[in-house]
Short mmCIF file of C-alpha atoms and ligand atoms in Angstrom, two decimals:
data_model
loop_
_atom_site.label_atom_id
_atom_site.label_comp_id
_atom_site.label_asym_id
_atom_site.label_seq_id
_atom_site.Cartn_x
_atom_site.Cartn_y
_atom_site.Cartn_z
CA UNK A 25 98.13 94.23 120.85
CA UNK A 26 101.68 93.38 119.80
CA UNK A 27 102.58 94.92 116.47
CA UNK A 28 104.92 93.01 114.21
CA UNK A 29 107.57 94.94 112.39
CA UNK A 30 108.14 94.86 108.64
CA UNK A 31 110.79 92.19 108.71
CA UNK A 32 108.76 89.82 110.89
CA UNK A 33 105.74 90.16 108.60
CA UNK A 34 107.84 89.55 105.52
CA UNK A 35 109.30 86.38 107.06
CA UNK A 36 105.81 85.07 107.81
CA UNK A 37 104.61 85.86 104.29
CA UNK A 38 107.57 84.35 102.45
CA UNK A 39 107.75 81.29 104.68
CA UNK A 40 104.16 80.35 103.92
CA UNK A 41 103.52 81.47 100.36
CA UNK A 42 105.51 79.06 98.15
CA UNK A 43 104.42 75.83 99.84
CA UNK A 44 100.81 76.78 100.41
CA UNK A 45 100.36 77.47 96.72
CA UNK A 46 100.92 73.77 95.98
CA UNK A 47 99.06 72.03 98.77
CA UNK A 48 95.61 70.80 97.84
CA UNK A 49 94.77 70.38 101.53
CA UNK A 50 95.12 74.12 101.93
CA UNK A 51 92.69 75.03 99.15
CA UNK A 52 89.84 75.37 101.63
CA UNK A 53 89.90 79.02 102.67
CA UNK A 54 90.46 79.52 106.36
CA UNK A 55 88.44 82.69 106.86
CA UNK A 56 85.58 82.07 104.44
CA UNK A 57 82.51 80.05 105.31
CA UNK A 58 82.16 78.32 101.94
CA UNK A 59 78.41 77.91 102.31
CA UNK A 60 75.96 79.39 99.87
CA UNK A 61 76.13 82.92 98.54
CA UNK A 62 74.07 84.61 95.87
CA UNK A 63 76.70 86.35 93.77
CA UNK A 64 76.54 85.38 90.09
CA UNK A 65 78.49 82.45 88.62
CA UNK A 66 81.76 83.82 87.25
CA UNK A 67 81.75 86.90 89.48
CA UNK A 68 85.28 88.00 90.36
CA UNK A 69 84.41 89.50 93.74
CA UNK A 70 84.53 86.28 95.81
CA UNK A 71 87.96 85.53 94.30
CA UNK A 72 89.24 88.99 95.21
CA UNK A 73 87.85 88.76 98.73
CA UNK A 74 89.43 85.35 99.14
CA UNK A 75 92.79 86.90 98.20
CA UNK A 76 92.24 89.47 100.95
CA UNK A 77 91.25 86.82 103.49
CA UNK A 78 94.22 84.63 102.57
CA UNK A 79 96.56 87.59 103.09
CA UNK A 80 95.02 88.29 106.49
CA UNK A 81 95.35 84.64 107.51
CA UNK A 82 98.94 84.55 106.26
CA UNK A 83 99.88 87.54 108.39
CA UNK A 84 98.07 86.21 111.46
CA UNK A 85 95.70 89.19 111.60
CA UNK A 86 92.37 87.33 111.68
CA UNK A 87 91.67 88.09 115.33
CA UNK A 88 92.86 91.69 115.21
CA UNK A 89 91.25 92.96 112.01
CA UNK A 90 87.95 94.71 111.33
CA UNK A 91 86.43 94.93 107.86
CA UNK A 92 84.26 97.87 106.87
CA UNK A 93 82.10 97.10 103.85
CA UNK A 94 80.54 99.55 101.43
CA UNK A 95 77.35 98.90 99.44
CA UNK A 96 77.48 96.69 96.35
CA UNK A 97 77.36 93.07 95.32
CA UNK A 98 80.22 92.22 97.68
CA UNK A 99 78.25 93.45 100.69
CA UNK A 100 76.22 90.27 101.02
CA UNK A 101 79.41 88.21 100.84
CA UNK A 102 80.55 89.82 104.09
CA UNK A 103 78.19 87.37 105.82
CA UNK A 104 80.46 84.55 104.64
CA UNK A 105 83.57 85.89 106.37
CA UNK A 106 84.98 84.74 109.68
CA UNK A 107 86.26 88.19 110.68
CA UNK A 108 84.59 91.17 112.37
CA UNK A 109 82.56 93.23 109.89
CA UNK A 110 80.99 96.69 110.04
CA UNK A 111 78.62 98.04 107.40
CA UNK A 112 79.01 101.62 106.14
CA UNK A 113 76.58 103.75 104.17
CA UNK A 114 77.16 103.96 100.40
CA UNK A 115 80.59 105.50 99.74
CA UNK A 116 81.43 106.17 103.38
CA UNK A 117 83.58 103.18 104.37
CA UNK A 118 86.90 105.10 104.64
CA UNK A 119 85.37 107.50 107.17
CA UNK A 120 83.90 104.68 109.24
CA UNK A 121 87.27 102.92 109.08
CA UNK A 122 88.96 106.16 110.17
CA UNK A 123 86.84 106.24 113.31
CA UNK A 124 87.49 102.59 114.13
CA UNK A 125 91.24 102.88 113.52
CA UNK A 126 91.55 106.02 115.66
CA UNK A 127 89.71 104.40 118.55
CA UNK A 128 91.59 101.11 118.12
CA UNK A 129 94.98 102.01 116.61
CA UNK A 130 96.32 98.50 117.19
CA UNK A 131 93.80 96.84 114.85
CA UNK A 132 94.19 96.09 111.16
CA UNK A 133 91.20 98.07 109.89
CA UNK A 134 90.33 97.67 106.23
CA UNK A 135 87.57 98.61 103.79
CA UNK A 136 86.04 96.71 100.89
CA UNK A 137 84.16 98.82 98.35
CA UNK A 138 83.15 98.58 94.71
CA UNK A 139 84.17 101.14 92.11
CA UNK A 140 80.72 102.74 92.13
CA UNK A 141 80.75 102.91 95.91
CA UNK A 142 84.29 104.26 96.33
CA UNK A 143 84.84 106.29 93.17
CA UNK A 144 81.37 107.57 92.29
CA UNK A 145 79.37 107.75 95.50
CA UNK A 146 82.19 108.64 97.87
CA UNK A 147 85.43 109.56 96.11
CA UNK A 148 86.16 112.37 98.55
CA UNK A 149 86.11 109.91 101.45
CA UNK A 150 89.13 107.91 100.33
CA UNK A 151 90.99 110.97 99.03
CA UNK A 152 90.73 112.78 102.36
CA UNK A 153 91.50 109.63 104.35
CA UNK A 154 94.63 109.29 102.19
CA UNK A 155 95.64 112.91 102.69
CA UNK A 156 95.19 112.50 106.44
CA UNK A 157 97.43 109.42 106.29
CA UNK A 158 94.87 107.26 108.06
CA UNK A 159 96.53 103.97 108.92
CA UNK A 160 93.98 101.75 107.16
CA UNK A 161 93.89 99.43 104.15
CA UNK A 162 91.37 100.32 101.43
CA UNK A 163 90.40 97.72 98.85
CA UNK A 164 88.44 98.70 95.73
CA UNK A 165 86.82 95.93 93.66
CA UNK A 166 86.75 97.49 90.19
CA UNK A 167 84.45 95.91 87.60
CA UNK A 168 83.76 99.18 85.80
CA UNK A 169 80.02 99.09 86.51
CA UNK A 170 77.47 99.57 89.24
CA UNK A 171 76.95 95.80 89.28
CA UNK A 172 74.34 95.40 91.97
CA UNK A 173 71.95 97.93 90.52
CA UNK A 174 72.05 96.64 86.96
CA UNK A 175 75.37 97.27 85.24
CA UNK A 176 75.41 100.97 84.45
CA UNK A 177 78.59 102.97 83.97
CA UNK A 178 80.83 104.25 86.72
CA UNK A 179 83.70 106.68 86.61
CA UNK A 180 86.11 103.77 85.98
CA UNK A 181 84.20 102.40 82.93
CA UNK A 182 86.66 102.34 80.05
CA UNK A 183 86.26 104.06 76.69
CA UNK A 184 84.30 101.76 74.40
CA UNK A 185 82.98 99.64 77.30
CA UNK A 186 79.35 98.61 76.91
CA UNK A 187 77.20 99.17 79.98
CA UNK A 188 73.47 99.39 80.58
CA UNK A 189 73.44 103.10 79.85
CA UNK A 190 76.26 103.12 77.29
CA UNK A 191 74.88 100.41 75.02
CA UNK A 192 77.09 101.46 72.11
CA UNK A 193 80.12 101.82 74.36
CA UNK A 194 81.37 104.71 76.49
CA UNK A 195 82.60 107.74 74.60
CA UNK A 196 84.63 110.54 76.14
CA UNK A 197 82.57 113.15 74.32
CA UNK A 198 79.24 111.94 75.70
CA UNK A 199 80.11 110.29 79.00
CA UNK A 200 83.44 111.77 80.07
CA UNK A 201 86.79 110.10 80.57
CA UNK A 202 87.44 107.21 82.97
CA UNK A 203 89.32 108.02 86.16
CA UNK A 204 92.28 105.90 87.25
CA UNK A 205 91.79 105.69 90.99
CA UNK A 206 95.06 103.97 91.91
CA UNK A 207 97.05 106.61 89.99
CA UNK A 208 95.07 109.34 91.74
CA UNK A 209 95.80 107.96 95.19
CA UNK A 210 99.44 107.26 94.43
CA UNK A 211 100.07 111.03 94.20
CA UNK A 212 98.87 111.77 97.71
CA UNK A 213 101.28 112.26 100.57
CA UNK A 214 100.06 110.17 103.47
CA UNK A 215 99.76 107.05 101.34
CA UNK A 216 102.09 104.18 102.19
CA UNK A 217 101.23 101.68 99.48
CA UNK A 218 99.25 101.62 96.22
CA UNK A 219 98.81 98.72 93.81
CA UNK A 220 96.36 97.41 91.26
CA UNK A 221 95.75 93.69 90.81
CA UNK A 222 93.25 91.55 88.92
CA UNK A 223 91.60 88.16 89.33
CA UNK A 224 91.10 87.11 85.71
CA UNK A 225 93.77 84.39 85.78
CA UNK A 226 95.75 82.39 88.31
CA UNK A 227 98.90 84.48 87.93
CA UNK A 228 97.05 87.69 88.61
CA UNK A 229 95.27 86.17 91.61
CA UNK A 230 98.62 85.17 93.15
CA UNK A 231 100.06 88.62 92.38
CA UNK A 232 97.03 90.33 93.90
CA UNK A 233 97.36 88.31 97.07
CA UNK A 234 100.99 89.44 97.38
CA UNK A 235 99.86 93.04 96.93
CA UNK A 236 97.34 92.68 99.73
CA UNK A 237 100.02 91.15 101.97
CA UNK A 238 102.22 94.18 101.23
CA UNK A 239 99.34 96.56 101.90
CA UNK A 240 98.68 95.06 105.33
CA UNK A 241 102.40 94.95 106.01
CA UNK A 242 102.56 98.69 105.37
CA UNK A 243 99.50 99.23 107.58
CA UNK A 244 101.04 97.22 110.41
CA UNK A 245 104.23 99.27 110.07
CA UNK A 246 102.19 102.48 110.47
CA UNK A 247 103.03 103.84 107.02
CA UNK A 248 99.65 105.49 106.36
CA UNK A 249 96.83 104.56 104.01
CA UNK A 250 97.34 101.50 101.82
CA UNK A 251 95.24 101.02 98.71
CA UNK A 252 94.77 97.95 96.53
CA UNK A 253 92.46 98.14 93.54
CA UNK A 254 91.41 94.72 92.23
CA UNK A 255 89.94 94.31 88.73
CA UNK A 256 87.06 91.82 88.96
CA UNK A 257 84.82 90.09 86.42
CA UNK A 258 81.14 91.06 86.23
CA UNK A 259 79.72 88.91 83.40
CA UNK A 260 76.16 89.84 84.35
CA UNK A 261 76.70 93.60 84.35
CA UNK A 262 78.90 93.43 81.25
CA UNK A 263 76.33 91.32 79.34
CA UNK A 264 79.02 88.84 78.25
CA UNK A 265 79.00 85.02 78.55
CA UNK A 266 80.44 83.90 81.88
CA UNK A 267 83.38 82.03 80.36
CA UNK A 268 84.38 85.06 78.27
CA UNK A 269 84.53 87.45 81.22
CA UNK A 270 88.20 86.90 82.19
CA UNK A 271 89.39 87.68 78.64
CA UNK A 272 86.94 90.57 78.43
CA UNK A 273 88.51 92.02 81.59
CA UNK A 274 91.97 91.77 80.01
CA UNK A 275 90.84 93.48 76.80
CA UNK A 276 88.76 96.26 78.39
CA UNK A 277 89.42 97.24 82.02
CA UNK A 278 93.07 96.17 82.18
CA UNK A 279 93.96 98.24 79.11
CA UNK A 280 93.05 101.45 80.94
CA UNK A 281 93.68 100.34 84.52
CA UNK A 282 97.13 98.75 84.32
CA UNK A 283 98.12 96.10 86.86
CA UNK A 284 101.17 96.73 89.06
CA UNK A 285 102.58 98.39 92.18
CA UNK A 286 102.34 102.17 91.88
CA UNK A 287 103.80 103.30 95.19
CA UNK A 288 105.41 101.63 98.19
CA UNK A 289 107.01 103.03 101.29
CA UNK A 290 108.06 99.54 102.37
CA UNK A 291 111.75 98.92 102.41
CA UNK A 292 112.79 96.68 99.50
CA UNK A 293 112.77 92.99 100.52
C1 TPP B 30 72.97 106.52 98.89
C2 TPP B 30 72.70 105.36 97.98
N1 TPP B 30 72.64 105.55 96.65
C3 TPP B 30 72.42 104.51 95.81
C4 TPP B 30 72.24 103.25 96.31
C5 TPP B 30 71.97 102.11 95.37
N2 TPP B 30 73.10 101.23 95.16
C6 TPP B 30 73.26 100.09 95.87
S1 TPP B 30 74.51 99.13 95.35
C7 TPP B 30 74.88 100.25 94.14
C8 TPP B 30 75.94 99.95 93.12
C9 TPP B 30 77.28 99.62 93.72
O1 TPP B 30 78.19 99.49 92.67
P1 TPP B 30 79.70 99.15 92.98
O2 TPP B 30 80.14 99.89 94.16
O3 TPP B 30 80.48 99.32 91.75
O4 TPP B 30 79.65 97.62 93.42
P2 TPP B 30 79.33 96.32 92.54
O5 TPP B 30 77.86 96.06 92.74
O6 TPP B 30 79.68 96.61 91.13
O7 TPP B 30 80.17 95.28 93.15
C10 TPP B 30 74.04 101.35 94.17
C11 TPP B 30 74.08 102.49 93.23
C12 TPP B 30 72.32 103.07 97.71
N3 TPP B 30 72.23 101.86 98.27
N4 TPP B 30 72.54 104.14 98.53
S1 SF4 B 31 76.14 91.59 89.06
FE1 SF4 B 31 78.36 91.45 88.61
S2 SF4 B 31 79.43 92.10 90.51
FE2 SF4 B 31 77.27 91.58 91.02
S3 SF4 B 31 77.33 89.43 91.67
FE3 SF4 B 31 76.79 89.47 89.48
S4 SF4 B 31 78.76 89.25 88.41
FE4 SF4 B 31 79.24 89.85 90.54
MG1 MG B 32 81.30 97.90 90.46
#
């Protein structure tokens, strides 16, 4: 496979981004079969995955990428994607991705995991993959709950956040402190890019897509592990009305897990 260098990828990304954002004809996602899925109305995960797919399409990586999914609500959505997909056991996606990337170093190998999957069930997997500098992109969809199994707390649940087993809100004294996964990974040598986005409004969706483009750009340039955490709405697991979930995300998760680029080995544009 021909690898594109940083500059070529940046040209592709900047040439397409401004116009595409305004063309109604381009609203149909290229790499998502928009047929039925059974995620809840108002769920942020399909929006986040669309941002990932749009970034892949933009960089021309659709035919040379492999997704490795963890276990969570997003897992079923992998059936809607027009890219190659592998399924990992709970928490193990970075290790599966490591194997694929080492056998096929020319591919754009990436993981999609929830916060429970990556940070509770398998935190060591991503930490060690980062320390080894595996040339993969890891995406964590962070809704602060184990959504698929009923909305109980994870290690990213914020102080005061109501979950199925913290009905009066998480307290540090009883349930421990939340962990900031992007900040944790940003300290590790071997990491080429770390950012945290969100999908609770249009501006954040656009920003998140740019982060994913940068993450894959770093991966294509061989800069080591790239990580993008994406804050997503889970109205069902949060027990909030669907239309209140975007604001709830801003007032809970985003207060602890701040949006922005935390580390980048890419040369400034
Ligand atoms: C080894 C193992 N433990 C537990 C489960 C049950 N399980 C399936 S999905 C899930 C929650 C995943 O939560 P998260 O990763 O945050 O994804 P979300 O559903 O919130 O998108 C759990 C605990 C499992 N499938 N395998
Ligand atoms: S439970 Fe939450 S994460 Fe799962 S599909 Fe519903 S809204 Fe999305
Ligand atoms: Mg979750």
